[in-house]
């Protein structure tokens, strides 16, 4: 079972470059999330989606964009990379809302380690 | 608002020692509570969960009980192993229309042989 797949695993960007972090899940989950994890810190929610075509901002959305054209995919876009975006990025998915009733687990990808220099 | 507070780490224990990692929460309504574990270089994976008051979640020798009266969900294990070395995250899911998880900052556990 693939679960949640993130690509790439590692990436080094120069300041001002752009890139897309890919995330795909094969569990038919309606909810998907992007988190960032800074060294020694917990996870902060960047964006989330409750279903195809619907996205919303989390705690730290500045500098990022997302789209959800299908249930399976939830790419995260960095338009103008900045050193402050150096972090490990995790994508996750779950059943949520009325489907999940708030009590189902989230499944995480392996993470993308991004360095902006 | 909703939040999770867990004890600061790092925590260093000898093999076979007793482990407690404290977690308290603030939430409206009746959230579900989770413990996630992150092994070095990996993503988070669910360790255990509890969906209502007085429920006990358990897995791999770890346990946590959902205490509504103290708004706590402390993680315990009677005898830790070196392989338990990881970062542990307490989380809540308050469901509703968002259904998103709120995480604590994580507690790094190191177990020495």
Short mmCIF file of C-alpha atoms in Angstrom, two decimals:
data_model
loop_
_atom_site.label_atom_id
_atom_site.label_comp_id
_atom_site.label_asym_id
_atom_site.label_seq_id
_atom_site.Cartn_x
_atom_site.Cartn_y
_atom_site.Cartn_z
CA UNK A 1 0.00 0.00 0.00
CA UNK A 2 1.42 3.35 -1.04
CA UNK A 3 -0.45 5.55 1.46
CA UNK A 4 0.80 9.14 1.18
CA UNK A 5 3.63 9.71 -1.28
CA UNK A 6 5.70 12.87 -1.32
CA UNK A 7 8.28 13.92 -3.88
CA UNK A 8 11.04 14.95 -3.87
CA UNK A 9 12.63 13.75 -0.63
CA UNK A 10 15.34 16.42 -0.69
CA UNK A 11 15.76 19.69 -2.54
CA UNK A 12 18.09 22.67 -2.43
CA UNK A 13 16.71 25.91 -3.87
CA UNK A 14 18.30 29.27 -4.44
CA UNK A 15 16.61 32.38 -3.11
CA UNK A 16 13.88 33.51 -5.49
CA UNK A 17 13.47 30.16 -7.25
CA UNK A 18 10.16 28.38 -7.33
CA UNK A 19 9.19 24.75 -6.95
CA UNK A 20 6.27 22.43 -6.37
CA UNK A 21 6.21 19.77 -3.70
CA UNK A 22 4.09 16.87 -4.83
CA UNK A 23 1.75 14.87 -2.61
CA UNK A 24 -0.50 12.01 -3.59
CA UNK A 25 -2.66 9.64 -1.52
CA UNK A 26 -4.43 6.49 -2.58
CA UNK A 27 -6.77 6.03 0.39
CA UNK A 28 -9.66 8.12 -0.99
CA UNK A 29 -9.30 10.53 1.93
CA UNK A 30 -11.28 13.72 1.61
CA UNK A 31 -8.98 15.82 3.84
CA UNK A 32 -5.40 16.65 2.98
CA UNK A 33 -2.89 18.84 4.79
CA UNK A 34 0.51 20.43 4.41
CA UNK A 35 2.64 20.98 7.50
CA UNK A 36 6.11 22.34 8.01
CA UNK A 37 8.41 21.22 10.77
CA UNK A 38 11.28 23.48 11.73
CA UNK A 39 14.25 22.07 13.65
CA UNK A 40 13.32 21.23 17.22
CA UNK A 41 9.77 22.45 16.70
CA UNK A 42 6.37 20.94 16.28
CA UNK A 43 4.29 20.97 13.15
CA UNK A 44 2.65 24.06 11.79
CA UNK A 45 -0.26 23.83 9.36
CA UNK A 46 0.32 25.64 6.08
CA UNK A 47 -2.79 24.80 4.06
CA UNK A 48 -5.47 22.18 4.13
CA UNK A 49 -8.19 20.91 1.85
CA UNK A 50 -11.50 19.31 2.74
CA UNK A 51 -12.13 18.00 -0.75
CA UNK A 52 -11.37 18.47 -4.42
CA UNK A 53 -11.65 22.12 -5.39
CA UNK A 54 -11.64 23.39 -1.79
CA UNK A 55 -8.59 24.71 0.01
CA UNK A 56 -8.06 26.93 3.01
CA UNK A 57 -5.23 28.61 4.87
CA UNK A 58 -3.70 27.21 7.99
CA UNK A 59 -1.47 28.88 10.54
CA UNK A 60 1.47 29.82 8.25
CA UNK A 61 0.27 30.19 4.63
CA UNK A 62 2.40 33.15 3.51
CA UNK A 63 4.74 32.33 0.65
CA UNK A 64 2.85 29.19 -0.37
CA UNK A 65 0.00 28.21 -2.65
CA UNK A 66 -1.94 24.98 -3.08
CA UNK A 67 -4.48 23.45 -5.39
CA UNK A 68 -6.69 20.38 -5.15
CA UNK A 69 -7.99 19.45 -8.55
CA UNK A 70 -8.41 15.77 -7.68
CA UNK A 71 -9.07 13.81 -4.51
CA UNK A 72 -5.67 12.14 -4.77
CA UNK A 73 -3.29 15.07 -5.32
CA UNK A 74 -2.46 18.12 -3.23
CA UNK A 75 0.64 19.95 -4.52
CA UNK A 76 2.28 22.76 -2.56
CA UNK A 77 3.84 25.59 -4.54
CA UNK A 78 6.62 27.91 -3.39
CA UNK A 79 6.78 30.87 -5.75
CA UNK A 80 9.75 32.92 -4.49
CA UNK A 81 11.80 30.81 -2.16
CA UNK A 82 13.22 32.49 0.92
CA UNK A 83 15.67 31.19 3.56
CA UNK A 84 12.80 31.27 6.10
CA UNK A 85 11.19 28.45 4.11
CA UNK A 86 14.04 26.08 4.91
CA UNK A 87 12.19 23.29 6.68
CA UNK A 88 10.88 19.76 6.44
CA UNK A 89 7.48 19.60 4.78
CA UNK A 90 4.96 16.90 5.51
CA UNK A 91 1.83 16.09 3.62
CA UNK A 92 -0.94 14.20 5.38
CA UNK A 93 -4.43 12.92 4.65
CA UNK A 94 -7.41 11.69 6.60
CA UNK A 95 -11.13 11.21 6.56
CA UNK A 96 -12.60 14.37 8.04
CA UNK A 97 -15.80 16.34 8.55
CA UNK A 98 -18.94 14.26 8.62
CA UNK A 99 -17.08 11.32 7.11
CA UNK A 100 -14.49 11.24 9.84
CA UNK A 101 -16.38 12.85 12.69
CA UNK A 102 -13.04 14.08 13.95
CA UNK A 103 -11.82 10.76 15.23
CA UNK A 104 -9.82 9.21 12.44
CA UNK A 105 -6.07 9.23 12.18
CA UNK A 106 -4.03 11.21 9.71
CA UNK A 107 -1.52 9.40 7.53
CA UNK A 108 1.73 11.17 6.80
CA UNK A 109 4.17 11.10 3.95
CA UNK A 110 7.90 10.66 4.52
CA UNK A 111 8.58 14.36 4.22
CA UNK A 112 10.49 16.68 1.91
CA UNK A 113 13.61 18.32 3.32
CA UNK A 114 13.96 21.72 1.66
CA UNK A 115 16.95 24.03 2.00
CA UNK A 116 16.88 27.55 0.57
CA UNK A 117 20.31 29.15 0.13
CA UNK B 1 -8.80 28.41 21.05
CA UNK B 2 -7.79 24.81 20.74
CA UNK B 3 -4.25 23.92 21.79
CA UNK B 4 -2.01 21.13 22.99
CA UNK B 5 0.77 21.46 25.54
CA UNK B 6 3.26 18.69 26.11
CA UNK B 7 6.30 18.46 28.31
CA UNK B 8 9.52 19.87 27.01
CA UNK B 9 12.28 17.51 26.13
CA UNK B 10 14.64 16.02 25.54
CA UNK B 11 13.99 13.08 27.82
CA UNK B 12 16.82 10.62 28.35
CA UNK B 13 16.14 7.27 30.03
CA UNK B 14 17.95 4.02 30.57
CA UNK B 15 16.58 0.88 29.00
CA UNK B 16 13.72 -0.68 31.03
CA UNK B 17 12.93 2.60 32.80
CA UNK B 18 9.36 3.87 33.17
CA UNK B 19 8.27 6.58 30.75
CA UNK B 20 5.73 9.34 31.20
CA UNK B 21 5.27 12.18 28.72
CA UNK B 22 2.69 14.69 29.87
CA UNK B 23 0.12 16.18 27.53
CA UNK B 24 -2.71 18.57 28.33
CA UNK B 25 -5.14 20.17 25.96
CA UNK B 26 -7.57 23.04 25.59
CA UNK B 27 -10.50 22.48 23.30
CA UNK B 28 -14.12 23.36 22.78
CA UNK B 29 -16.40 20.39 22.55
CA UNK B 30 -15.11 16.86 22.71
CA UNK B 31 -11.98 16.32 20.66
CA UNK B 32 -10.32 13.05 19.80
CA UNK B 33 -6.80 12.69 21.15
CA UNK B 34 -3.76 11.09 19.56
CA UNK B 35 -0.14 10.26 20.14
CA UNK B 36 2.05 10.19 17.07
CA UNK B 37 5.65 8.97 16.91
CA UNK B 38 8.37 10.15 14.54
CA UNK B 39 11.43 7.94 14.18
CA UNK B 40 14.62 9.58 12.87
CA UNK B 41 14.34 10.56 9.21
CA UNK B 42 10.74 9.42 8.90
CA UNK B 43 7.27 10.90 8.84
CA UNK B 44 4.80 10.75 11.68
CA UNK B 45 2.85 7.61 12.37
CA UNK B 46 -0.04 7.05 14.69
CA UNK B 47 0.93 5.38 17.96
CA UNK B 48 -2.44 5.34 19.73
CA UNK B 49 -5.67 7.26 20.01
CA UNK B 50 -8.74 7.80 22.19
CA UNK B 51 -12.00 9.24 20.97
CA UNK B 52 -13.96 9.89 24.16
CA UNK B 53 -13.52 10.51 27.86
CA UNK B 54 -12.09 7.60 29.90
CA UNK B 55 -11.03 5.73 26.76
CA UNK B 56 -7.58 4.18 26.97
CA UNK B 57 -5.50 3.94 23.84
CA UNK B 58 -2.71 1.37 23.75
CA UNK B 59 -0.13 0.08 21.30
CA UNK B 60 3.36 -1.45 21.48
CA UNK B 61 3.32 -1.28 25.28
CA UNK B 62 2.41 2.42 25.31
CA UNK B 63 -0.80 3.61 26.95
CA UNK B 64 -2.67 6.87 27.37
CA UNK B 65 -6.04 7.58 29.00
CA UNK B 66 -8.35 10.40 27.93
CA UNK B 67 -9.02 12.36 31.14
CA UNK B 68 -11.69 14.96 30.55
CA UNK B 69 -11.68 16.23 34.13
CA UNK B 70 -7.97 17.12 33.94
CA UNK B 71 -7.92 17.69 30.15
CA UNK B 72 -4.94 15.36 29.90
CA UNK B 73 -3.70 12.49 27.75
CA UNK B 74 -0.37 11.45 29.27
CA UNK B 75 1.69 8.82 27.47
CA UNK B 76 3.17 5.99 29.55
CA UNK B 77 5.24 2.89 29.03
CA UNK B 78 6.37 0.56 31.75
CA UNK B 79 9.71 -0.48 30.29
CA UNK B 80 11.28 1.46 27.43
CA UNK B 81 13.64 0.01 24.86
CA UNK B 82 16.40 1.59 22.81
CA UNK B 83 14.12 1.19 19.79
CA UNK B 84 11.61 3.58 21.40
CA UNK B 85 13.99 6.48 20.84
CA UNK B 86 11.98 8.94 18.76
CA UNK B 87 10.02 12.18 18.92
CA UNK B 88 6.52 11.86 20.35
CA UNK B 89 3.72 14.26 19.46
CA UNK B 90 0.45 14.70 21.27
CA UNK B 91 -2.40 15.91 19.05
CA UNK B 92 -6.09 16.64 19.11
CA UNK B 93 -8.68 16.60 16.39
CA UNK B 94 -11.69 18.72 17.12
CA UNK B 95 -13.51 17.62 14.00
CA UNK B 96 -16.34 19.75 12.82
CA UNK B 97 -16.11 21.28 9.38
CA UNK B 98 -12.34 21.51 9.43
CA UNK B 99 -11.30 18.25 10.99
CA UNK B 100 -7.72 19.25 11.28
CA UNK B 101 -5.14 18.16 13.81
CA UNK B 102 -3.45 20.40 16.32
CA UNK B 103 -0.06 19.17 17.47
CA UNK B 104 2.04 19.75 20.52
CA UNK B 105 5.69 20.74 20.01
CA UNK B 106 6.93 17.18 20.39
CA UNK B 107 9.10 15.48 23.01
CA UNK B 108 12.34 13.84 22.00
CA UNK B 109 13.02 10.59 23.83
CA UNK B 110 16.45 8.99 23.91
CA UNK B 111 16.83 5.57 25.50
CA UNK B 112 20.35 4.45 26.45
CA UNK B 113 21.34 0.78 26.69
#
